[in-house]
CSV table of C-alpha atoms and ligand atoms in Angstrom, one decimal:
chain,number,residue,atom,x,y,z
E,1,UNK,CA,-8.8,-25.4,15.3
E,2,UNK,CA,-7.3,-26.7,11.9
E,3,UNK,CA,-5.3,-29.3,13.0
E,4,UNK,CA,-3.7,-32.2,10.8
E,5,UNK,CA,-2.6,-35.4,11.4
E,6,UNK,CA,0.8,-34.7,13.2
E,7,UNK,CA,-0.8,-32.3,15.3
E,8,UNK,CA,0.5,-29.6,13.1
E,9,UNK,CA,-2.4,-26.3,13.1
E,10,UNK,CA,-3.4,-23.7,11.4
E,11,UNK,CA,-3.8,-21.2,11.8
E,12,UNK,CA,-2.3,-19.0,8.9
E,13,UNK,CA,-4.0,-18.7,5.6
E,14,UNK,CA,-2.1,-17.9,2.1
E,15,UNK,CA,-5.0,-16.1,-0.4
E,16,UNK,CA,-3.6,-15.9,-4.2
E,17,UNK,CA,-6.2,-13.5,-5.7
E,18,UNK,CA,-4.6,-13.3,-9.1
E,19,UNK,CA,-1.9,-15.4,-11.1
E,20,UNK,CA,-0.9,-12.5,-13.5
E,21,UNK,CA,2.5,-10.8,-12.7
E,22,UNK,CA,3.9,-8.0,-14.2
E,23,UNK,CA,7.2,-9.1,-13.0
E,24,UNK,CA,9.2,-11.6,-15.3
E,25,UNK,CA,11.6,-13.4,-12.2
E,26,UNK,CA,14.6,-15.5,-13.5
E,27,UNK,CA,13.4,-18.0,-11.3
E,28,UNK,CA,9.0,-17.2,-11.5
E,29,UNK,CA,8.2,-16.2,-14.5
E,30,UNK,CA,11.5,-16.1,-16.6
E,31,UNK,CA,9.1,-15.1,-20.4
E,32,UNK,CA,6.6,-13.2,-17.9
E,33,UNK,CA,3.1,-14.4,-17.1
E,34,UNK,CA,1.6,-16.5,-19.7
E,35,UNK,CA,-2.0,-17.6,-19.6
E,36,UNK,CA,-3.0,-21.1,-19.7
E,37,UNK,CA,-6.3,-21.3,-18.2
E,38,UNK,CA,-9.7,-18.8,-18.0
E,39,UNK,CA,-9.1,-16.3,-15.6
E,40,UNK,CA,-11.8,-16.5,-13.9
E,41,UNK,CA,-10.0,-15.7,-10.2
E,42,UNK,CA,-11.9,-15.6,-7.0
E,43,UNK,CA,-14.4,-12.5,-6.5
E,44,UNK,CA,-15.0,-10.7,-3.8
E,45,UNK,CA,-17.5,-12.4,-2.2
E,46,UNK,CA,-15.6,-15.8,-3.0
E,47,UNK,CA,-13.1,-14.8,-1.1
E,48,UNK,CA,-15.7,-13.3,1.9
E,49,UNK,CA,-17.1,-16.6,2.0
E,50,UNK,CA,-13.7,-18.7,2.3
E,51,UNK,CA,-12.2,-15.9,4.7
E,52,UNK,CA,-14.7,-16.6,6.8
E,53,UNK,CA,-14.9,-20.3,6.5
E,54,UNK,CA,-11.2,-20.2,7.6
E,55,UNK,CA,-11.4,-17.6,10.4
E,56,UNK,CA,-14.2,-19.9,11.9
E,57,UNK,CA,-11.8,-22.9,12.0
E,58,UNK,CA,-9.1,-21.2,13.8
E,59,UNK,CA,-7.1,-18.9,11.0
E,60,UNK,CA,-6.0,-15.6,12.5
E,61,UNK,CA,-3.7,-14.6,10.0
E,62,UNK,CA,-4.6,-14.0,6.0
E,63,UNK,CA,-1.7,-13.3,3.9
E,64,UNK,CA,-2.8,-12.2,0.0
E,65,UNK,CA,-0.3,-13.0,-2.4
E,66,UNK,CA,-0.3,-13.6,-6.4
E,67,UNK,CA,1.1,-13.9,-8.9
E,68,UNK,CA,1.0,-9.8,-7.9
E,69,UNK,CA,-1.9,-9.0,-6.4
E,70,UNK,CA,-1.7,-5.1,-6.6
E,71,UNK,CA,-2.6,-5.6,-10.3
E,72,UNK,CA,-6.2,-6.4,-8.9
E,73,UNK,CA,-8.2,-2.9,-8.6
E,74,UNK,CA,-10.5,-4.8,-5.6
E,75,UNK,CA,-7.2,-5.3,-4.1
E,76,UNK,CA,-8.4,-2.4,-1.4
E,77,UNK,CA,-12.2,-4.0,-0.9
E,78,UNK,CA,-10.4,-7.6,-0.7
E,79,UNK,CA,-8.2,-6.6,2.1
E,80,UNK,CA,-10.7,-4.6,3.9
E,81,UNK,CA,-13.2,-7.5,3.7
E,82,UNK,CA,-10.6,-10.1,4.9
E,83,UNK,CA,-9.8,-7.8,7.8
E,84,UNK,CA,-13.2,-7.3,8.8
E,85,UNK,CA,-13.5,-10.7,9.4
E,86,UNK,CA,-14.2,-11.8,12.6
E,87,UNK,CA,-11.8,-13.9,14.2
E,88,UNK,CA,-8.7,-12.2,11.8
E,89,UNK,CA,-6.4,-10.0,14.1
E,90,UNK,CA,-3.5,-10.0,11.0
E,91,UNK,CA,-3.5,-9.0,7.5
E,92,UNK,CA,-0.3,-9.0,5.4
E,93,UNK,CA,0.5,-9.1,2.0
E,94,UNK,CA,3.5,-9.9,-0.3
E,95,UNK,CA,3.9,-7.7,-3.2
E,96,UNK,CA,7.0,-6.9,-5.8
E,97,UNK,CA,6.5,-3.8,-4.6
E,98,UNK,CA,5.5,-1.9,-8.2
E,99,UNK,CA,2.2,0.3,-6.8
E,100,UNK,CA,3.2,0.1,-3.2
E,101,UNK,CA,4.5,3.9,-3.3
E,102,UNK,CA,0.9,4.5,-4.7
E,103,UNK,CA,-1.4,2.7,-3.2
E,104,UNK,CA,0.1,1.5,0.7
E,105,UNK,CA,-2.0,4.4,2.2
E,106,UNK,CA,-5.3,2.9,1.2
E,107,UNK,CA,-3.7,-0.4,1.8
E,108,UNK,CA,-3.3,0.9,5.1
E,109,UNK,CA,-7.0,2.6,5.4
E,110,UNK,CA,-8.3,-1.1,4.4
E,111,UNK,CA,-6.8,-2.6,7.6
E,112,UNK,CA,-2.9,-4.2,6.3
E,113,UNK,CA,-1.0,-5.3,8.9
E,114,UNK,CA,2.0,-6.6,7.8
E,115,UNK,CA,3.9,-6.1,4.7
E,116,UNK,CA,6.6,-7.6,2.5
E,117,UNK,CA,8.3,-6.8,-0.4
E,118,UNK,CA,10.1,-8.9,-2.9
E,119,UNK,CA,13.8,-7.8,-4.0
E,120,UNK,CA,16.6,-9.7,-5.0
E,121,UNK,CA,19.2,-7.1,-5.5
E,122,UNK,CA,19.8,-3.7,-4.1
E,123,UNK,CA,21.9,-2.8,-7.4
E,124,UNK,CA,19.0,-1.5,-9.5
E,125,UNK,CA,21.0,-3.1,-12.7
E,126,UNK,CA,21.2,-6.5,-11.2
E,127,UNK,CA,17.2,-5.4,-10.0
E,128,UNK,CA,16.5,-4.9,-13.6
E,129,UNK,CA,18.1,-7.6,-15.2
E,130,UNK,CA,16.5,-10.1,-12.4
E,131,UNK,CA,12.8,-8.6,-12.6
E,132,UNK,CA,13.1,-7.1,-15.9
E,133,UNK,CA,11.8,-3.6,-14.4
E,134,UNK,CA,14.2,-0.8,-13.1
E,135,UNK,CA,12.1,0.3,-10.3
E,136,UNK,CA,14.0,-0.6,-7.4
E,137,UNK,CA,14.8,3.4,-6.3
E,138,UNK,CA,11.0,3.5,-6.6
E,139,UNK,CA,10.2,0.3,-4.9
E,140,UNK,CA,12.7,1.5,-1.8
E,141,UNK,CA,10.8,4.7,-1.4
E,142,UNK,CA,7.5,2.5,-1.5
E,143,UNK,CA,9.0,1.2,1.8
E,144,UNK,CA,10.0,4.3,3.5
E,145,UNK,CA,6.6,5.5,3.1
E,146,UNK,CA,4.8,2.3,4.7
E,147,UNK,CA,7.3,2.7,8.1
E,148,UNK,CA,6.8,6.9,7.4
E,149,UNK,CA,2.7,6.0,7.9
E,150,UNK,CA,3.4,3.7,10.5
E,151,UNK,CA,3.7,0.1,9.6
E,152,UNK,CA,5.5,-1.8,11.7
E,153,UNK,CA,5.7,-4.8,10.5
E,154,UNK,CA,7.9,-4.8,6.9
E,155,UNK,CA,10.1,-7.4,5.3
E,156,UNK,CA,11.7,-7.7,2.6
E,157,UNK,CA,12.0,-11.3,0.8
E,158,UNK,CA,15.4,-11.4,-1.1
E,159,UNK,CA,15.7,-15.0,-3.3
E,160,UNK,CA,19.4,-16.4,-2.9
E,161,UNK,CA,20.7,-17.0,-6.2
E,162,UNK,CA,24.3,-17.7,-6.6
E,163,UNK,CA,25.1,-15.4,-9.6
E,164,UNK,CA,23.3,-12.1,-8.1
E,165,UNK,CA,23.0,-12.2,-4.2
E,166,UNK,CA,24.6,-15.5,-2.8
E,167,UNK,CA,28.6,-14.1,-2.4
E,168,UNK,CA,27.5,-10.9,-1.0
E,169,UNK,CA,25.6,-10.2,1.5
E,170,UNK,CA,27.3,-7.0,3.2
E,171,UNK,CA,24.7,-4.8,1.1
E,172,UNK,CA,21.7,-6.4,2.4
E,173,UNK,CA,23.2,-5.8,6.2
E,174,UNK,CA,24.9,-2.1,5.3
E,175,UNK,CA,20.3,-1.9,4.1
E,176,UNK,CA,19.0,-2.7,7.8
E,177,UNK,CA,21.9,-0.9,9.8
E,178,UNK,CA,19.3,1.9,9.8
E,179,UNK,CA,16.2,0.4,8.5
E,180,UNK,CA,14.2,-1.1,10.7
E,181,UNK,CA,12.6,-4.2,8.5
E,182,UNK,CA,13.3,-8.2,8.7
E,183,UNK,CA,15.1,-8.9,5.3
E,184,UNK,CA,14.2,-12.6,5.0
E,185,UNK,CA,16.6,-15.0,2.7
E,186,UNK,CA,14.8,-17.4,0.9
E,187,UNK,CA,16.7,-20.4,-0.6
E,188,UNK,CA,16.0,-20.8,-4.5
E,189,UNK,CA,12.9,-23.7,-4.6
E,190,UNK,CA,12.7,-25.8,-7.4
E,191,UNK,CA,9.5,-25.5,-9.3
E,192,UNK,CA,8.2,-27.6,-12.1
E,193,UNK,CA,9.7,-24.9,-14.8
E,194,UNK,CA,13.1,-23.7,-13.1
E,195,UNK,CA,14.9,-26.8,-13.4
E,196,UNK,CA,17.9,-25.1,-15.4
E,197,UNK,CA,18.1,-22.4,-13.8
E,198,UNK,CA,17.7,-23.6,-9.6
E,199,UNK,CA,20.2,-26.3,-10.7
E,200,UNK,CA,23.1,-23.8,-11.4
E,201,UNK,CA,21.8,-20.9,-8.7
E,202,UNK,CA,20.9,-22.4,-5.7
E,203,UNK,CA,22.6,-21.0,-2.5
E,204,UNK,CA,22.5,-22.7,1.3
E,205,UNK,CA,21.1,-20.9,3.8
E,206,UNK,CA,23.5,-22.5,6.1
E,207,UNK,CA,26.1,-20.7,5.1
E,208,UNK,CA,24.6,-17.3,5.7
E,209,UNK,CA,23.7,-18.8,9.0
E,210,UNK,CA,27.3,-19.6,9.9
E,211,UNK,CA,28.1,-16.4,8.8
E,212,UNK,CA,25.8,-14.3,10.6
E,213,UNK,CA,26.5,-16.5,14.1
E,214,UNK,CA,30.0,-15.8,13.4
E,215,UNK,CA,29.2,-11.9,13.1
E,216,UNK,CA,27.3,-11.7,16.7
E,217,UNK,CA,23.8,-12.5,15.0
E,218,UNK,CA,21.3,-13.9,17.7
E,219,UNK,CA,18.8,-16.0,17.2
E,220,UNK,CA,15.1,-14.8,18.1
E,221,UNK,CA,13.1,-17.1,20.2
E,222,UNK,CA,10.6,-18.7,18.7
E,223,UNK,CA,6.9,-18.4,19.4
E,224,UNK,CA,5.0,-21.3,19.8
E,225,UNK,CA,3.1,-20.3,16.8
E,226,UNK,CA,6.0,-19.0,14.4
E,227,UNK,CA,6.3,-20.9,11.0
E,228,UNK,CA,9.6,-22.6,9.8
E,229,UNK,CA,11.6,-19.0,9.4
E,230,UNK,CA,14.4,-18.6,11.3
E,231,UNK,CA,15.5,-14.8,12.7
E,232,UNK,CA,18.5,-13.1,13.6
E,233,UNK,CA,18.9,-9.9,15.6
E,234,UNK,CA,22.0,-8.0,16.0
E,235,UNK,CA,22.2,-5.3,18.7
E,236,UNK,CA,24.2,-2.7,16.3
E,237,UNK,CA,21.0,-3.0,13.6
E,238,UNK,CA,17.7,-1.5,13.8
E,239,UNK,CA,16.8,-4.1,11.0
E,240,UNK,CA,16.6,-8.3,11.8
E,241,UNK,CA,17.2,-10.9,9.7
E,242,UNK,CA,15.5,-13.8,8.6
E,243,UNK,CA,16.5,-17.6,7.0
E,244,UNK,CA,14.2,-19.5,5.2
E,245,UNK,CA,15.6,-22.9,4.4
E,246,UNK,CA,13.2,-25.1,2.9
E,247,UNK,CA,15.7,-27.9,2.1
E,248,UNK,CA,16.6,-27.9,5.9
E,249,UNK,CA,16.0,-31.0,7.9
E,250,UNK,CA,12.9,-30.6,9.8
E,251,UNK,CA,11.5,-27.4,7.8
E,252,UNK,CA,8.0,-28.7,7.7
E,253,UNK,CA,7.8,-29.6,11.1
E,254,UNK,CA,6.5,-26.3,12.0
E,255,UNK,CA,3.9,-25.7,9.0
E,256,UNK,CA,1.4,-23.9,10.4
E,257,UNK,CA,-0.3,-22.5,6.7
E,258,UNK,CA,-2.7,-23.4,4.1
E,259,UNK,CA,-2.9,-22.0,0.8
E,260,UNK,CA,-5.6,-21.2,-1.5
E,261,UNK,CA,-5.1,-20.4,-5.4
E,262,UNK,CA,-6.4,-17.7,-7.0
E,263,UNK,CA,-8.9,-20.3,-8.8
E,264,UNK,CA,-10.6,-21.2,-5.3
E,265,UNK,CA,-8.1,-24.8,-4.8
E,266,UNK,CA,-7.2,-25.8,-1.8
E,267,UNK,CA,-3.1,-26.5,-1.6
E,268,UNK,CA,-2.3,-28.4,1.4
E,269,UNK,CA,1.4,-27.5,0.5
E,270,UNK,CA,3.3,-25.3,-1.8
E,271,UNK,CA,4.1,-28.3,-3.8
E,272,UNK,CA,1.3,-30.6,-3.5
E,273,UNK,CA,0.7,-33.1,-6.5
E,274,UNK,CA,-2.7,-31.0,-6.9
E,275,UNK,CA,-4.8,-28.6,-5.7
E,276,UNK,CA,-8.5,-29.7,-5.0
E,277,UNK,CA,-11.6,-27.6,-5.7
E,278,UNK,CA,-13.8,-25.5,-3.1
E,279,UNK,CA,-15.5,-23.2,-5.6
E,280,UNK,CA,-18.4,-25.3,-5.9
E,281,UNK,CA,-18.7,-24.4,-1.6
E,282,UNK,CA,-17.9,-20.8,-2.4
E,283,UNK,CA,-21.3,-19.6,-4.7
E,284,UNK,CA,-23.7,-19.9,-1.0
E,285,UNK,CA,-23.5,-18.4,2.4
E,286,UNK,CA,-23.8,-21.5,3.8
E,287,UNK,CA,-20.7,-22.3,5.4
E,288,UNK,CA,-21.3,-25.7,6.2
E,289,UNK,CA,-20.3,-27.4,3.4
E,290,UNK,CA,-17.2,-25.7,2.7
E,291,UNK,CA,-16.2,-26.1,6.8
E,292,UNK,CA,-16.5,-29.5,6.2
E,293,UNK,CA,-15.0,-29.8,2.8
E,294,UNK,CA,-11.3,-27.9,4.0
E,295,UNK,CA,-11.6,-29.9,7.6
E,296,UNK,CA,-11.9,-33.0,5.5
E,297,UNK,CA,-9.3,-32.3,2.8
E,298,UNK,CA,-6.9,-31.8,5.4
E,299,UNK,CA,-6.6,-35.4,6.5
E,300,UNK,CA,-4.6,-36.0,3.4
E,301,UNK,CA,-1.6,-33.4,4.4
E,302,UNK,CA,1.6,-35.1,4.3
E,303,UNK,CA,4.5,-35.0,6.6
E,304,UNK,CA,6.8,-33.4,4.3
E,305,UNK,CA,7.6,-31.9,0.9
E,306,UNK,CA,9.6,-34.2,-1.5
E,307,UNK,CA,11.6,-31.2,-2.4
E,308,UNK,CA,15.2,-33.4,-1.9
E,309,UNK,CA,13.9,-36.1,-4.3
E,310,UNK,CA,13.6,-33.2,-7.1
E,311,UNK,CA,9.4,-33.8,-6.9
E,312,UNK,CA,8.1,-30.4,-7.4
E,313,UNK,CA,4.2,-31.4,-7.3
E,314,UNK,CA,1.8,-29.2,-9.6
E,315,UNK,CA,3.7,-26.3,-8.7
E,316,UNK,CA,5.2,-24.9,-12.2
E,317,UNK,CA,6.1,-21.3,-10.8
E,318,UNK,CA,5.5,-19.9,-7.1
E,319,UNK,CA,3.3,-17.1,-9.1
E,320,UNK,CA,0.9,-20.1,-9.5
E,321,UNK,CA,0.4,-20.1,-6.3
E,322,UNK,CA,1.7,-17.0,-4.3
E,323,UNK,CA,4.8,-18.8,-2.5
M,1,SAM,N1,4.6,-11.1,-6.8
M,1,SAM,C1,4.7,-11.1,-5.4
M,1,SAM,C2,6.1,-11.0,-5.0
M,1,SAM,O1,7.0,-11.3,-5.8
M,1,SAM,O2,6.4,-10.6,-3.9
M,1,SAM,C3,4.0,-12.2,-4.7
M,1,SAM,C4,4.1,-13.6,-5.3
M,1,SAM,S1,5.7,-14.3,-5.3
M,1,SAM,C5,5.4,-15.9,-6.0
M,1,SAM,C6,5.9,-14.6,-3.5
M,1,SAM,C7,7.4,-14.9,-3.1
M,1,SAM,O3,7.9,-16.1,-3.6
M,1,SAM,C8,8.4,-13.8,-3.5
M,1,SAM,O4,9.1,-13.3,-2.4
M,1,SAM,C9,9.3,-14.5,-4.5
M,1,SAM,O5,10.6,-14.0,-4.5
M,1,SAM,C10,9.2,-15.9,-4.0
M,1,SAM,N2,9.6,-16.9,-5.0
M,1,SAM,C11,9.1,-17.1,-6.2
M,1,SAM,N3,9.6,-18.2,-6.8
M,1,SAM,C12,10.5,-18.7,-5.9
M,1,SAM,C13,11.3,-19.8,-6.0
M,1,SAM,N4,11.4,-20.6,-7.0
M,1,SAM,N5,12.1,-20.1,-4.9
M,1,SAM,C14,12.0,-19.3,-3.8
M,1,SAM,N6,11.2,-18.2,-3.7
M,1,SAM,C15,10.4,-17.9,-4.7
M,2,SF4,FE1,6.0,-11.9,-10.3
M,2,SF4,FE2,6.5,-12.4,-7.7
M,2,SF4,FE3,7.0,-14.3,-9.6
M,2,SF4,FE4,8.5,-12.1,-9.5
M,2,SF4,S1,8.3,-13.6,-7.9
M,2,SF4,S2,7.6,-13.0,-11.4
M,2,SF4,S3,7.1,-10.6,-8.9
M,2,SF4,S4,5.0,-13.5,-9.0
């Protein structure tokens, strides 16, 4: 098993397989994706070869992210081969949602697990004017279709930003009175670009917290293995709720993922100073090298982010990356 040294493991992987977004996110990609390097992402058999590299070293769970990665037309063949994986019982994805009315039944066929969707408003103006796409109607009835066909496991990722979401968050509860997904409350990050912009928007999650307690939220127990989310159940909503509060004391405490770019680089966190290179391990079958080559990187995790001293690493945007 992946383990680091403060006993932290590992057993969850985070696969960007593109850095292109359609999207253009106040806090992402404010002027929408703009190319700065070849995009020469990860093929198919790229990310076969580091799938199974991972599973072999104790990952059970592959989440593929972007930038956003339904714009890939392998997307179904990627998933499919990531599931079939030996050693990997869970396949999720994150997505903003825009071909998921489309295309979640062959996500489905291909083997997804777990799905979650990205929105920051439920007014489709304030949707629009945050994504720069008025799609949310569409987006919604993307997710009634995935619990329609059966998927269990759906949340929704909803960005607290002062001016749009951070003041209200009635309509997010009224959403999961009857919907049974985990809406997850991200606090804004600072990246490397969003200095502005996270400076005047950023929202506690401790507030929401308070809130919710005082409401007759519970807390879910923690599994052993559960990363540094926190959840909320309520016995009067079919939906939960979730807190992720990176600027919390102790949030990296329970980091229990890796993350690969979409240009085969190993980040040991989401704002590492640098991501470093397997590609050269990924053009063989032999897994060897490339076992050794993540085992040995990992030696140099650190304890923490530096995200309270304002040092954002490499990390320009989340799309970069995948979050
Ligand atoms: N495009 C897909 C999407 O939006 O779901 C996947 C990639 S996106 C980078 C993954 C997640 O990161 C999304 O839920 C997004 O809202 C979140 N995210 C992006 N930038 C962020 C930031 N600066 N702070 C907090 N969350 C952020
Ligand atoms: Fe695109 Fe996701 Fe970033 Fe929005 S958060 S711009 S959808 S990568």
């Amino acid at each position: 098993m992946l383990t680091d040294n403060y006993g932290r493991r590992f057993y969850y992987l985070r696969l960007s397989i593109t850095d292109v977004c359609n999207f253009r996110c106040d806090y992402c990609l404010p002027d929408g994706y703009q190319c700065d390097h070849d995009r020469d992402f990860l093929s198919l058999a790229e990310i076969q070869r580091l799938a199974t590299a991972f599973a072999s070293l104790g990952t059970e769970k592959i989440r593929i992210t972007g930038g956003e990665p339904s714009l890939r037309k392998d997307l179904p063949q990627i998933l499919e081969s990531c599931k079939s994986t030996p050693g990997i019982k869970k396949l999720a994805i994150t997505t903003n949602g825009y071909k998921l009315n489309s295309q979640i039944q062959d996500w489905i066929d291909a083997g997804l697990d777990a799905l979650n969707v990205s929105i920051d408003s439920l007014d489709p103006r304030l949707f629009q004017s945050i994504t720069g796409h008025d799609k949310l109607q569409e987006i919604l009835s993307g997710i009634d279709k995935a619990l329609t066909l059966g998927l269990t496991q759906v949340k929704v990722n909803t960005v607290l930003m002062r001016q749009y979401n951070g003041a209200d968050i009635d309509t997010f509860l009224n959403f999961i009175k009857e919907t049974p997904v985990t809406l997850r409350f991200i606090e804004l990050m600072q990246t490397g670009d969003n200095h502005t912009f996270f400076t005047e928007q950023h929202v506690q999650g401790s507030r929401i917290k308070q809130q919710l307690i005082l409401a007759g939220w519970q807390p879910v127990i923690k599994e052993k293995s559960s990363g540094p989310a926190q959840e909320f159940y309520h016995p009067d909503y079919r939906g939960k709720i979730g807190l992720i509060m990176p600027y919390s004391k102790d949030f990296c405490a329970s980091c229990n993922r890796l993350r690969i770019s979409a240009l085969g680089k190993l980040h040991l966190c989401l704002f590492a100073d640098q991501g470093l290179s397997l590609r050269e391990h990924l053009q063989s079958d032999d897994q060897a090298p490339l076992i050794n080559a993540i085992s040995h990187l990992l030696t140099d995790k650190k304890a923490t982010h530096f995200l309270q001293q304002q040092l954002t690493g490499a990390t320009k945007n989340l799309a970069m990356l995948g979050g």
